[in-house]
Coordinates of C-alpha atoms in Angstrom, one line a residue:
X1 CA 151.6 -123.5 -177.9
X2 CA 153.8 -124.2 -174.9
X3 CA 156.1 -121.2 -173.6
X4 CA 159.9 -122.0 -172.1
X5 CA 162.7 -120.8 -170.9
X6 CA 165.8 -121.6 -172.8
X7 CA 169.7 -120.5 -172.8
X8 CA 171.4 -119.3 -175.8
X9 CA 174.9 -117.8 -176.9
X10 CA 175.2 -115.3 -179.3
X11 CA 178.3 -113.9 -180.8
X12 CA 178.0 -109.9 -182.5
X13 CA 180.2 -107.3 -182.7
X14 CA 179.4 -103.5 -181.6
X15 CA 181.1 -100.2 -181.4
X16 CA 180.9 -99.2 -177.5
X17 CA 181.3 -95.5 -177.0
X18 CA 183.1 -95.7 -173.5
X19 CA 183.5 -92.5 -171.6
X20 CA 187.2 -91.9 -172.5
X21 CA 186.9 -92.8 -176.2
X22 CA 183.5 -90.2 -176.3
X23 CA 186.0 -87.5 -174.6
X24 CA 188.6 -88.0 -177.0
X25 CA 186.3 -87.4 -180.1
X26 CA 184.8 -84.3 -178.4
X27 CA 188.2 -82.5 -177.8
X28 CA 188.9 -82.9 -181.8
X29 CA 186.2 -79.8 -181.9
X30 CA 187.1 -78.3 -179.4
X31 CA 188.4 -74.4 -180.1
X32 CA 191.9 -73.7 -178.1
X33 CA 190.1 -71.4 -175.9
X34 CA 187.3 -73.8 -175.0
X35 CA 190.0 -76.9 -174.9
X36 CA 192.2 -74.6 -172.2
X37 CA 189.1 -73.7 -170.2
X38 CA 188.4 -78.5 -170.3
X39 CA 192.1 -78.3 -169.1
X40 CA 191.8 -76.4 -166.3
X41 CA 188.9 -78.4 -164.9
X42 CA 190.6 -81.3 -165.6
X43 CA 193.6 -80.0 -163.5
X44 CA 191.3 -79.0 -160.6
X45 CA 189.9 -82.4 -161.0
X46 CA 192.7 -84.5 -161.3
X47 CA 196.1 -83.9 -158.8
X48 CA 198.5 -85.8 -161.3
X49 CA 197.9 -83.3 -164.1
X50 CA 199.9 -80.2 -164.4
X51 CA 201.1 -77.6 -167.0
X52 CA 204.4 -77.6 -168.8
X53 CA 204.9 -74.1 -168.4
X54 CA 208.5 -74.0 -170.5
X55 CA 207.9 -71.5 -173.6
X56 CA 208.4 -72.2 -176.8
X57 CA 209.0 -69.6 -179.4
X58 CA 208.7 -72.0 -182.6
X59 CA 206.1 -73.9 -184.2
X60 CA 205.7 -77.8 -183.4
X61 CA 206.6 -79.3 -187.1
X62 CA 205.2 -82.7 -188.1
X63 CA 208.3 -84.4 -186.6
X64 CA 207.8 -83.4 -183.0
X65 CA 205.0 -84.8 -180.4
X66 CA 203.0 -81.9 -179.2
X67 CA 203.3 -83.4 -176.2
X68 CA 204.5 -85.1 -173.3
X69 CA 202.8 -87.8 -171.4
X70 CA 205.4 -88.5 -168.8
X71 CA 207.5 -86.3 -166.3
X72 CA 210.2 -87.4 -164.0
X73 CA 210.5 -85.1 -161.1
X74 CA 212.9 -85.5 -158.1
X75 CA 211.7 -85.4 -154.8
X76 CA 213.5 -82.8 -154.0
X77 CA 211.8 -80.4 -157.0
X78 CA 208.4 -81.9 -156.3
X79 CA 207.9 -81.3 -152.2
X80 CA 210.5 -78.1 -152.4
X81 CA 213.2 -79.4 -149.9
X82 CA 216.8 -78.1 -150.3
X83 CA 219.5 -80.1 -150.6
X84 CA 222.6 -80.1 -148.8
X85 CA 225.0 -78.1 -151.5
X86 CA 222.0 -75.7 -151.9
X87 CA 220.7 -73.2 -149.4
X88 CA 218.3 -73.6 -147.1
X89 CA 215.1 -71.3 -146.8
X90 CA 216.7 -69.0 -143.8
X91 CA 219.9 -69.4 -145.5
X92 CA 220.5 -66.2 -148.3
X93 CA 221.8 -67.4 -151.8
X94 CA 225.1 -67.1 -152.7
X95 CA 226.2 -66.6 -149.3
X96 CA 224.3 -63.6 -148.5
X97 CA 223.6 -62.0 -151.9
X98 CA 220.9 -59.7 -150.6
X99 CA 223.5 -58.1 -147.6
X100 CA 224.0 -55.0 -149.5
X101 CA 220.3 -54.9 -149.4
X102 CA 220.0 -55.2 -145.4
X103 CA 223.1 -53.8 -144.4
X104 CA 223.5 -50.6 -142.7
X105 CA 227.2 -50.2 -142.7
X106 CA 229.6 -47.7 -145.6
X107 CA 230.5 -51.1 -147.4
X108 CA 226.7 -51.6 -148.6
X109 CA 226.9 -49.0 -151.1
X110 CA 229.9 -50.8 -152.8
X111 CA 228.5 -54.1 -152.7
X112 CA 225.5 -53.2 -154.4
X113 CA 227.6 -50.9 -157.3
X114 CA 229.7 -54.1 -158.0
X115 CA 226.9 -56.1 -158.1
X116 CA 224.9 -53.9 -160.5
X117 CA 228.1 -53.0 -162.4
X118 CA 227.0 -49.4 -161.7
X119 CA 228.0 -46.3 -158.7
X120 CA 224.6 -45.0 -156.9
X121 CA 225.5 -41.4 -158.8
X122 CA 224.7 -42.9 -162.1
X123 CA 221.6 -44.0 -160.3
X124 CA 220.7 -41.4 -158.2
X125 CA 222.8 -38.5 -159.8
X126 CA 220.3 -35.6 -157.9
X127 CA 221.1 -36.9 -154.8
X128 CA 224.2 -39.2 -154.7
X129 CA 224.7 -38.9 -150.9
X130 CA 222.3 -40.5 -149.4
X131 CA 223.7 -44.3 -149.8
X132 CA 223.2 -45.2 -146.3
X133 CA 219.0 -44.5 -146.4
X134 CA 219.1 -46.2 -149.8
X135 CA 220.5 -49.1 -148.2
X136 CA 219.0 -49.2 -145.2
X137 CA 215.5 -47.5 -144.5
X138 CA 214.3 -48.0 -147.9
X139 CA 215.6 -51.9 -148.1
X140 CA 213.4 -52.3 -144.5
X141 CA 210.4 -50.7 -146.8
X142 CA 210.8 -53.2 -149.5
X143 CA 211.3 -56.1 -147.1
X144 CA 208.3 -54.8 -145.2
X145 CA 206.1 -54.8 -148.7
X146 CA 204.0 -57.7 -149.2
X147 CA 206.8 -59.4 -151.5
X148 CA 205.3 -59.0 -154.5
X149 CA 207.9 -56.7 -155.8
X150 CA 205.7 -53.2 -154.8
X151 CA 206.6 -50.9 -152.2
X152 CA 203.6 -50.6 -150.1
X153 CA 203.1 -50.1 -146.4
X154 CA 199.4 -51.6 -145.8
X155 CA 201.5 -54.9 -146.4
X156 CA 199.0 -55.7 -149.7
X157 CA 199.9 -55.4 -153.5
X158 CA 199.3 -52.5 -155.5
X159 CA 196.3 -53.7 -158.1
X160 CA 196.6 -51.3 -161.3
X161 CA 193.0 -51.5 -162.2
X162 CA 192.2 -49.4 -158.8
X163 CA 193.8 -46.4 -160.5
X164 CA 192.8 -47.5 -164.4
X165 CA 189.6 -45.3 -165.8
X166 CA 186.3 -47.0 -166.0
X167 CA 185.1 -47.5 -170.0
X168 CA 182.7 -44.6 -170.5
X169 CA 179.2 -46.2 -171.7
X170 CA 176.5 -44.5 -173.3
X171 CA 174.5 -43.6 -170.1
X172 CA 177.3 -42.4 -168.3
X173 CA 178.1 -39.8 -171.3
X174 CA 174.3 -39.2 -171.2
X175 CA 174.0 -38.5 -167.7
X176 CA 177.2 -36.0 -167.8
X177 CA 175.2 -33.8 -170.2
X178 CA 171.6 -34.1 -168.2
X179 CA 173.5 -32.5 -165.3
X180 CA 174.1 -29.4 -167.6
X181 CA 170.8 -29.4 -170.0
X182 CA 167.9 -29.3 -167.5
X183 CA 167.6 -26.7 -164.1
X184 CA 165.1 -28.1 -162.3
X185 CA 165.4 -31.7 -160.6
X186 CA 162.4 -33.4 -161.6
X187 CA 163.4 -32.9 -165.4
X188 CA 166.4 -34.5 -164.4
X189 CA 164.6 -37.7 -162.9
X190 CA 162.2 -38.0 -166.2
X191 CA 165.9 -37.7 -168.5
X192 CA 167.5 -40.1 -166.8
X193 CA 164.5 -42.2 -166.8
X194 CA 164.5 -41.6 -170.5
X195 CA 167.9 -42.6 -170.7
X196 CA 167.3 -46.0 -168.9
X197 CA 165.4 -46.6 -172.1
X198 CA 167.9 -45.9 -174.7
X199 CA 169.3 -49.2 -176.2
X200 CA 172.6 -50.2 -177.5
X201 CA 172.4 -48.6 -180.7
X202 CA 171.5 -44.9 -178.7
X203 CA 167.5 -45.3 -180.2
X204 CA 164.8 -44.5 -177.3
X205 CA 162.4 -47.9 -176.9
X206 CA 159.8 -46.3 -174.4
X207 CA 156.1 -46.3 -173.9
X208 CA 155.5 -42.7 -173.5
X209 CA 151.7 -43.0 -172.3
X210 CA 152.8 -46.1 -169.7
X211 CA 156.1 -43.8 -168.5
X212 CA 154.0 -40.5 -168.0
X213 CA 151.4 -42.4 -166.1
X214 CA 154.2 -43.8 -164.2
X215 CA 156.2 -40.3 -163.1
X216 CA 153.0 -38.3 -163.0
X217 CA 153.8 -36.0 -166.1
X218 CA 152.4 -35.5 -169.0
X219 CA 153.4 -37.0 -172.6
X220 CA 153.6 -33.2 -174.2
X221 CA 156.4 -32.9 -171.0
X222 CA 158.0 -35.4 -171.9
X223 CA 158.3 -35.2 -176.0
X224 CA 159.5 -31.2 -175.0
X225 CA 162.5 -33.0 -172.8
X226 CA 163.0 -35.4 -175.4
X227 CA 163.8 -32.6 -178.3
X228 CA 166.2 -31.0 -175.5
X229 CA 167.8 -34.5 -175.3
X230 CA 168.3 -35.1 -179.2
X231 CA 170.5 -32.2 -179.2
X232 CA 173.0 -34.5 -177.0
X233 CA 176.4 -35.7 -178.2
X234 CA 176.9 -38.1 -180.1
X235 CA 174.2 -36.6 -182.6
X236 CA 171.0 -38.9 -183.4
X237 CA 170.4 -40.5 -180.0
X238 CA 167.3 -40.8 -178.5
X239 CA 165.3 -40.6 -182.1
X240 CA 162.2 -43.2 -182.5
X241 CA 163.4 -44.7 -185.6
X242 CA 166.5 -44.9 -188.6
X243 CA 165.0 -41.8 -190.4
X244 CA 165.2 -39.4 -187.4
X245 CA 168.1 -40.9 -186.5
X246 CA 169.4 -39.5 -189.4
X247 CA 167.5 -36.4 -189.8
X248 CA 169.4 -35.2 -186.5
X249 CA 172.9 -35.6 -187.6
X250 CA 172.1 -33.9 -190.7
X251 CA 170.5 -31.2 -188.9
X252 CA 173.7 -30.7 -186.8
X253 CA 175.6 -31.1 -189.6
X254 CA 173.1 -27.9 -191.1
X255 CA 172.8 -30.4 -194.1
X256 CA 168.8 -30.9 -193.6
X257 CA 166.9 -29.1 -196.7
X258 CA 163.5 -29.8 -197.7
X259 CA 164.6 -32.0 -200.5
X260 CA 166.7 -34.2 -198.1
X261 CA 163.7 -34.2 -195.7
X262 CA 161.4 -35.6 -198.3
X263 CA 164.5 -38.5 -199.0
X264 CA 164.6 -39.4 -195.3
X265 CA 160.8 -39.8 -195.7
X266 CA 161.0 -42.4 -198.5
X267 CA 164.1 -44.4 -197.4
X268 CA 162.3 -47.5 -199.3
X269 CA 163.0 -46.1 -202.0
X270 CA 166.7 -45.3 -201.3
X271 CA 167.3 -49.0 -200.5
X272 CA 165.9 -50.1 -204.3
X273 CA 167.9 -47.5 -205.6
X274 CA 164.8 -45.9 -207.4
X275 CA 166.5 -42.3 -208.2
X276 CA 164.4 -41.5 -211.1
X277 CA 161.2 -41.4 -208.4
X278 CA 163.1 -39.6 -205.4
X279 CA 164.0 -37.1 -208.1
X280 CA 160.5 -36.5 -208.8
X281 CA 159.8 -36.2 -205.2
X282 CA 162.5 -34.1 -203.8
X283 CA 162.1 -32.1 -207.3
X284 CA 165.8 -32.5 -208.0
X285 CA 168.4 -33.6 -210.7
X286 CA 171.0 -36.3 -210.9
X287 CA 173.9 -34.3 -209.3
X288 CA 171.5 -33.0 -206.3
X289 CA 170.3 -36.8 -205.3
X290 CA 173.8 -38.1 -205.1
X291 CA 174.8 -35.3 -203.8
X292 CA 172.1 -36.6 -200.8
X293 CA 173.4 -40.1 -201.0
X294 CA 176.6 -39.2 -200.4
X295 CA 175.6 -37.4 -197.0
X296 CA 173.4 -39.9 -195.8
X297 CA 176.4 -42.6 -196.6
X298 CA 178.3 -40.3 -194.2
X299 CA 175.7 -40.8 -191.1
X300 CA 176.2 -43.6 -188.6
X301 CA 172.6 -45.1 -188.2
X302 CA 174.2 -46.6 -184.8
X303 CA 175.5 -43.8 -182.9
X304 CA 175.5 -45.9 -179.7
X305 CA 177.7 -48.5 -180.4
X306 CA 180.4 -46.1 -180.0
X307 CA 180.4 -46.6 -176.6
X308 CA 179.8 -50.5 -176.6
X309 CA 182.7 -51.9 -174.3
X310 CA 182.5 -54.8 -176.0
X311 CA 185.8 -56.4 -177.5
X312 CA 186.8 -58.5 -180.3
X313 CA 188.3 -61.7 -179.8
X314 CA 191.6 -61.9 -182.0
X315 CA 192.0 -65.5 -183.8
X316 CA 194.6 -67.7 -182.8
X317 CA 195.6 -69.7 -185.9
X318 CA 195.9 -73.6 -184.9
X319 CA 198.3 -74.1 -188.2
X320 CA 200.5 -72.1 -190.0
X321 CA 202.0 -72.3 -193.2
X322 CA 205.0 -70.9 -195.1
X323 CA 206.8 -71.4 -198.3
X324 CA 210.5 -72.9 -197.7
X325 CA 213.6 -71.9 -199.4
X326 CA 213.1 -74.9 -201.4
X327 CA 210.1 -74.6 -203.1
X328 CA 207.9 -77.0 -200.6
X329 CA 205.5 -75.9 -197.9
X330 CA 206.6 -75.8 -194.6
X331 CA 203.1 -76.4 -192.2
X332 CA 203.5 -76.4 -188.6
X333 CA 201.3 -76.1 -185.1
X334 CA 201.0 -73.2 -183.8
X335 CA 202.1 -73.8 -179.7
X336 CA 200.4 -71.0 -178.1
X337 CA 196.9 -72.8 -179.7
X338 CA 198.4 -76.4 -178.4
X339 CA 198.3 -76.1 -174.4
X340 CA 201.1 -78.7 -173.1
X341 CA 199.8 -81.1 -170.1
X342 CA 202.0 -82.8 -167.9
X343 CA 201.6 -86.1 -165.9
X344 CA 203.3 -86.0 -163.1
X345 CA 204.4 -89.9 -162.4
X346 CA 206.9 -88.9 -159.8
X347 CA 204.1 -87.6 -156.9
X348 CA 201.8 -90.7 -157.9
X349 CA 204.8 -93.0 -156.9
X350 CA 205.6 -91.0 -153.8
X351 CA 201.8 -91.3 -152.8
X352 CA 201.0 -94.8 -153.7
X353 CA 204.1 -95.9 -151.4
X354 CA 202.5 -94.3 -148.3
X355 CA 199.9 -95.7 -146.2
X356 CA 196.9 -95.2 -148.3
X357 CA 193.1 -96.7 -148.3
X358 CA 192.0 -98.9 -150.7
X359 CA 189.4 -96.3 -152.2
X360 CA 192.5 -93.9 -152.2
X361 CA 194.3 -96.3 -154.4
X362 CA 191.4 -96.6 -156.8
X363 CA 191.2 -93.0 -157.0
X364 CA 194.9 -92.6 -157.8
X365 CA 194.6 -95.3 -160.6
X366 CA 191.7 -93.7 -162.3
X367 CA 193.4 -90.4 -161.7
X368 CA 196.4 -91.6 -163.9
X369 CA 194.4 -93.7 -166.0
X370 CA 192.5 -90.6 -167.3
X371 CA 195.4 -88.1 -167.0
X372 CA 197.2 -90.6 -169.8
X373 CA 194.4 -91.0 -171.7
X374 CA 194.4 -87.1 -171.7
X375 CA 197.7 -86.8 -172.8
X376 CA 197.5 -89.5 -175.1
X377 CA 194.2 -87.7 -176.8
X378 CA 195.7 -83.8 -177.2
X379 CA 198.7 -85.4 -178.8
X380 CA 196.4 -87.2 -181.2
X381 CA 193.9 -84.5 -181.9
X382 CA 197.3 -82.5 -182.4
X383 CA 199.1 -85.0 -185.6
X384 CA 195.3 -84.9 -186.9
X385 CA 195.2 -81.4 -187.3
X386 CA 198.4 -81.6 -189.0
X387 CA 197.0 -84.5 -191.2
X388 CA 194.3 -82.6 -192.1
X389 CA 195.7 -79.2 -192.8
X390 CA 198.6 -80.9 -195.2
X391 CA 196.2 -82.4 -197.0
X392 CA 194.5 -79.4 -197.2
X393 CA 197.5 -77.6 -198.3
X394 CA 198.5 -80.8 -200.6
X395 CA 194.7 -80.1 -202.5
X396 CA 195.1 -76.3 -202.7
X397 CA 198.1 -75.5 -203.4
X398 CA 197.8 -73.1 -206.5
X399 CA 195.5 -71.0 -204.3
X400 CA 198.4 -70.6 -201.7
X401 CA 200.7 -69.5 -205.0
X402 CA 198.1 -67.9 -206.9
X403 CA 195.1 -66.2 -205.3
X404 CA 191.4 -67.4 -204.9
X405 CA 191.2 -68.1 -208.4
X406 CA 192.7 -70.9 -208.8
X407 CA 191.1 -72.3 -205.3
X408 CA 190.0 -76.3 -206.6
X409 CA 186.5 -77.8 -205.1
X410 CA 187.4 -79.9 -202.6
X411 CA 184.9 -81.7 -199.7
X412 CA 185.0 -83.5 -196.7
X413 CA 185.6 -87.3 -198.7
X414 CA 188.5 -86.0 -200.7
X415 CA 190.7 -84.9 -197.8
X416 CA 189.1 -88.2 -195.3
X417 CA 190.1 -90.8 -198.2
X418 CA 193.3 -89.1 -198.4
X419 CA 194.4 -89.1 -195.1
X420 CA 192.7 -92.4 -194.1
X421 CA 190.6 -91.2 -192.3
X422 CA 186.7 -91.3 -191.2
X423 CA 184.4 -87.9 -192.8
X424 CA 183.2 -87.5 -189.3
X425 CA 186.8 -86.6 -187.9
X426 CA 187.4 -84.0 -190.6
X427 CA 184.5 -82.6 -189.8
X428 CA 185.4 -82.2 -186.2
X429 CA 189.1 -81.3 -186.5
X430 CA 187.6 -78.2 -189.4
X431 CA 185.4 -76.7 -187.0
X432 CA 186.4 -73.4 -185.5
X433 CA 190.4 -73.6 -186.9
X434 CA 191.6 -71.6 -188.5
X435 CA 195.1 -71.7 -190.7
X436 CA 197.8 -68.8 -191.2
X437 CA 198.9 -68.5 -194.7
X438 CA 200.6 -65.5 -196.9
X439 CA 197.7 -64.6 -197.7
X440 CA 195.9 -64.2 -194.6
X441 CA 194.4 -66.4 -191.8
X442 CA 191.4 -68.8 -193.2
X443 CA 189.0 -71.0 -191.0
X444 CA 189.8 -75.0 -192.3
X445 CA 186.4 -74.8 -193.8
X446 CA 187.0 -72.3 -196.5
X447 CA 188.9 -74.7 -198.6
X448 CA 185.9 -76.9 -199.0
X449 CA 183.8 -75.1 -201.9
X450 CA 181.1 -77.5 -203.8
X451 CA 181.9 -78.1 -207.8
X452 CA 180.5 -76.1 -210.8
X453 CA 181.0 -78.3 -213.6
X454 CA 182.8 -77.0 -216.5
X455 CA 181.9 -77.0 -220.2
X456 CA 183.4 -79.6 -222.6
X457 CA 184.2 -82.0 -220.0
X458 CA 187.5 -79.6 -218.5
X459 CA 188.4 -79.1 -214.7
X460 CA 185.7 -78.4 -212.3
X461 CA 185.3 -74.9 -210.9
X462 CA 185.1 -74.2 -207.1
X463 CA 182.5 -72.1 -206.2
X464 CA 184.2 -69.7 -204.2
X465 CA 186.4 -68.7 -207.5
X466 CA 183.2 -68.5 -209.5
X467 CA 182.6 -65.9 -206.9
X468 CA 185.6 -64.2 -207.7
X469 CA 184.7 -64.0 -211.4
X470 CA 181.5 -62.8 -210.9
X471 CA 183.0 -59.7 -208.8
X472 CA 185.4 -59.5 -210.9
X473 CA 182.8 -58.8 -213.9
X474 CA 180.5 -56.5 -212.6
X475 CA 183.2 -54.5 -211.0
X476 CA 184.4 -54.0 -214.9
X477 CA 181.4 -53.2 -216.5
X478 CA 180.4 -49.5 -217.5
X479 CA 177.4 -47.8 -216.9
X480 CA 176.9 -48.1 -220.9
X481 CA 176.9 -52.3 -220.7
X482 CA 176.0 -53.2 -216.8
X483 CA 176.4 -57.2 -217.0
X484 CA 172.6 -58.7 -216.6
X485 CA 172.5 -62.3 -214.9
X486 CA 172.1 -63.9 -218.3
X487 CA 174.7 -61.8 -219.9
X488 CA 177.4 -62.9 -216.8
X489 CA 176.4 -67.0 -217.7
X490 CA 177.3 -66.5 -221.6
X491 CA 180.5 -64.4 -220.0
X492 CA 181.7 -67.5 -218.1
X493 CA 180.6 -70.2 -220.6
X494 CA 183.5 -68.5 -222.6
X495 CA 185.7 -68.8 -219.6
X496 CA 184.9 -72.6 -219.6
X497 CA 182.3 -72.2 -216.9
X498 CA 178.7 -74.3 -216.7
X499 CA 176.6 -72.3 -214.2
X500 CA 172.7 -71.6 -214.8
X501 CA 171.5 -68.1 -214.1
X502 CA 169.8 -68.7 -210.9
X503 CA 172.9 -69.7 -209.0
X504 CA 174.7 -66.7 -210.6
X505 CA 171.7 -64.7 -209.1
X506 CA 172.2 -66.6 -205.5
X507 CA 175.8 -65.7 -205.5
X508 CA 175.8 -62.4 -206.1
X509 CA 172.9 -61.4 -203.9
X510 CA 175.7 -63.3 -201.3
X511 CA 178.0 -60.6 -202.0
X512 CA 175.3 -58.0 -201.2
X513 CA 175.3 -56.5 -205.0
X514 CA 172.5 -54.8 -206.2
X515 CA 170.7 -56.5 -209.4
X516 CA 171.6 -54.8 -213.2
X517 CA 168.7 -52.5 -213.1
X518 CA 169.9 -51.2 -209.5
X519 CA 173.2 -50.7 -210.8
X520 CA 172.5 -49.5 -213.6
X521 CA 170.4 -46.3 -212.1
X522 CA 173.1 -46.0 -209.6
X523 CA 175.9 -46.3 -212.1
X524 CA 174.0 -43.3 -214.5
X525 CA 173.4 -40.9 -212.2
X526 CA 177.2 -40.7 -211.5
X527 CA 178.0 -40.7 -214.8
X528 CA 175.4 -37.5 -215.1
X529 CA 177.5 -35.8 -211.8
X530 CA 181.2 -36.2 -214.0
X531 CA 180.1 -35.2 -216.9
X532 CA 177.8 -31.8 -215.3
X533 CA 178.6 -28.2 -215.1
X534 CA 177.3 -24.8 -214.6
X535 CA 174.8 -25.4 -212.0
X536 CA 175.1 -29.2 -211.6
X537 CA 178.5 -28.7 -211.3
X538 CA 178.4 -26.2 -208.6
X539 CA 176.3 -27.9 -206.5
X540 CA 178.6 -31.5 -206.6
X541 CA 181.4 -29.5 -205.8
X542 CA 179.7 -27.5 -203.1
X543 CA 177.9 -30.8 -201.4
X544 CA 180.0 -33.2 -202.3
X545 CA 183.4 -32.1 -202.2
X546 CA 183.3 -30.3 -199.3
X547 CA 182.4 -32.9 -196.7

């Protein structure tokens, strides 16, 4: 078989992912906090790009760009030179505006009350004669400050957080009290040692064997400092584990009986709600045991997160959407989550007409070329959002009227068929947004809920209202007739719902409730603590009532 070299044309078509076209699709994800950090390394990147720093107290509607890709700038505005009808830079505005200011002479004083509308008594009513100091030493001061509005005579600014209080952690509270709790120094170097260990949540993770052979003491020294440090505020730091955790808050609480020792010994059995054994092993009756629930429920098993610095990032709702006078829904972009970015054509002309280099000029070009393209991509992720979220609004609009119980299934293909659009992009513009309704801000996603079917061929039910109905049954029920999983799937087969037991089981162990025999025990034993007296009775009202 002879082997050749031949020529031959071909004709296909393929999608190529350019660079550009790969950096528009990623911003559709993008967050507004991560999309203003990409902004601001674009701008360090790129000297044509610039924020359009005009406020705007109103939402962008679906009629208005979000926005601009062009900006026409004099050159006077761009490279700050003054024209000839305004002042110069030595020249003061307004003819010497600022002469009351640096002037020594009697007439000062009533140049500055007409220009403040206002006599120095009404300012200075204590000491209304010193109008010549006001307007001459202490105008020197401020023009001698470092003209950023504080009076200062190092000639720097006055930073606030130099005289702000430091966040007090959890060591630094710890360390205050070892000061106080132990005479001798070397029991203060093993504490603090010991309180290097403690971790966020205030429980000591230590190897006492490794840490005495380490600081030359003995374990028995340092379990004897360690019950001196348990005695520190906030109460149950520095325990091994949950149950002595707790066992010291109740113990300065004085709530720490032998009965409530024996409970914190068999928290396993707490968690399953087993009363009927801890009764048996505490040797106590219904009121007494959630009597000792009710304490424990009072304990912080974390008492070190009080001190975490950490802070909670509030959401910033890309869309937001109100009901109008007339009945129809009123969605609009939220501006503060839509930075605006500016190209600034004006400087590129100025630039490209001077004597530049040829790799100069090609960086210029690209530099516009992406700046456009930038522009031109934030002002289309910005009409798909609002695609997206009207659709949204279009598909569940009784749950904007109504509540969560009338919240229709709805997925990806229903709102990308709608809008004309590819399942992908909804994906990506859903993602981390989030939408500000009258009933409270909702990530995009939470309107997509998968189908239950319904019986005789009806509507379909979201799963997030089946949810609903669920809670809505067991919070109902009575400690005579606690709802079983089967007894819940005849309930909403009445109500037009087709749902097996196992998913009814799945969603309710998603809303962290307890199975019918939990509740049930649970349920009971409060019913036994109403309806009690004499004793019982004594001892709810005593240990319940009082804390």
């Amino acid at each position: 078989m002879a082997l050749s070299a031949k020529l031959d044309l071909r004709q296909t078509q393929a999608l190529v992912m350019t660079p550009l076209l790969m950096q528009s699709i990623r911003l559709l994800q993008l967050t507004h906090v991560e999309l203003d950090q990409f902004i601001e390394q674009e701008i360090e990147k790129n000297p044509l790009l610039e924020r359009d720093e005009t406020t705007n107290s109103d939402f962008y509607t679906s009629d208005e760009r979000a926005f601009q890709s062009d900006r026409s700038l004099g050159d006077e505005h761009e490279f700050g030179r003054a024209s000839d009808d305004e002042p110069g830079e030595d020249q003061p505005l307004d003819g010497g505006a600022d002469h009351w200011l640096v002037s020594g002479d009697s007439t000062s004083a009533g140049s500055m009350s007409d220009t403040f509308d206002s006599s120095l008594e009404n300012i200075f009513p204590d000491d209304p004669g010193t109008h010549d100091l006001i307007a001459g030493d202490l105008a020197s001061t401020w023009k001698s400050s470092s003209g950023d509005g504080y009076i200062s005579t190092g000639g720097e600014g006055f930073d606030l957080e130099q005289v702000t209080a430091a966040p007090l952690t959890l060591r630094g509270h710890v360390a205050e009290q070892i000061i106080f709790a132990f005479a001798s120094a070397g029991d203060r170097l093993v504490a603090a040692e010991l309180a290097d260990h403690l971790d966020e949540m205030g429980y000591l993770r230590a190897d006492f064997e490794e840490l005495a052979d380490r600081l030359g003491v003995s374990v028995q020294h340092i379990e004897s400092l360690i019950k001196v440090l348990q005695t520190f505020e906030p109460a149950g730091i520095f325990a091994r584990n949950l149950a002595e955790c707790l066992s010291l808050q109740l113990q300065a609480r004085n709530r720490l009986s032998p009965a409530m020792r024996t409970l914190l010994q068999n928290l396993e059995l707490l968690a399953k709600r087993d009363f009927q054994s801890l009764k048996k092993l505490c040797r106590v009756g219904d009121a007494e045991i959630l009597a000792m629930l009710q304490d424990i429920q009072r304990l912080d098993p974390k008492p070190g997160t009080a001190f975490s610095s950490g802070v909670a990032d509030s959401i910033v709702p890309d869309v937001q959407v109100d009901l109008a006078p007339d009945g129809t829904w009123r969605i609009e972009l939220n501006p503060d989550a839509l930075p605006r970015v500016l190209v600034n054509n004006s400087y590129y002309a100025k630039v490209s007409k001077s004597k530049t280099t040829s790799d100069e000029k090609t960086f210029l070009s690209e530099c516009l070329q992406n700046a456009s393209w930038l522009t031109r991509s934030l002002d289309q992720r910005a009409q798909t959002i609002l695609k997206v979220a009207s659709e949204i609004v279009r598909q569940q609009e009784q749950f904007l009227r109504h509540g969560v119980a009338h919240l229709r299934p709805l997925n990806l293909r229903n709102v990308a068929d709608a809008i004309g659009m590819h399942e992908s992009t909804v994906s990506r513009v859903t993602a981390n947004k989030y939408m500000l309704t009258r009933r409270g801000v909702f990530e995009l996603r939470y309107f997509f809920n998968a189908a239950i079917a319904a019986t005789e061929g009806g509507d379909q039910h979201s799963s997030q209202s089946v949810r609903h109905q669920i809670k809505r049954l067991i919070d109902l029920e009575t400690p005579e007739g606690v709802l079983s999983d089967d007894t819940i799937v005849d309930l909403l087969k009445e109500q037009g719902v087709d749902i097996a037991r196992r998913t009814v089981a799945k969603y309710r162990e998603g809303m962290n409730i307890a199975s019918s025999v939990q509740r049930r025990r649970e349920k009971k034993a409060r019913l036994s603590v109403c309806a009690g007296d004499g004793k019982s009775g004594f001892i709810r009202r005593a240990g319940v009532e009082s804390l």
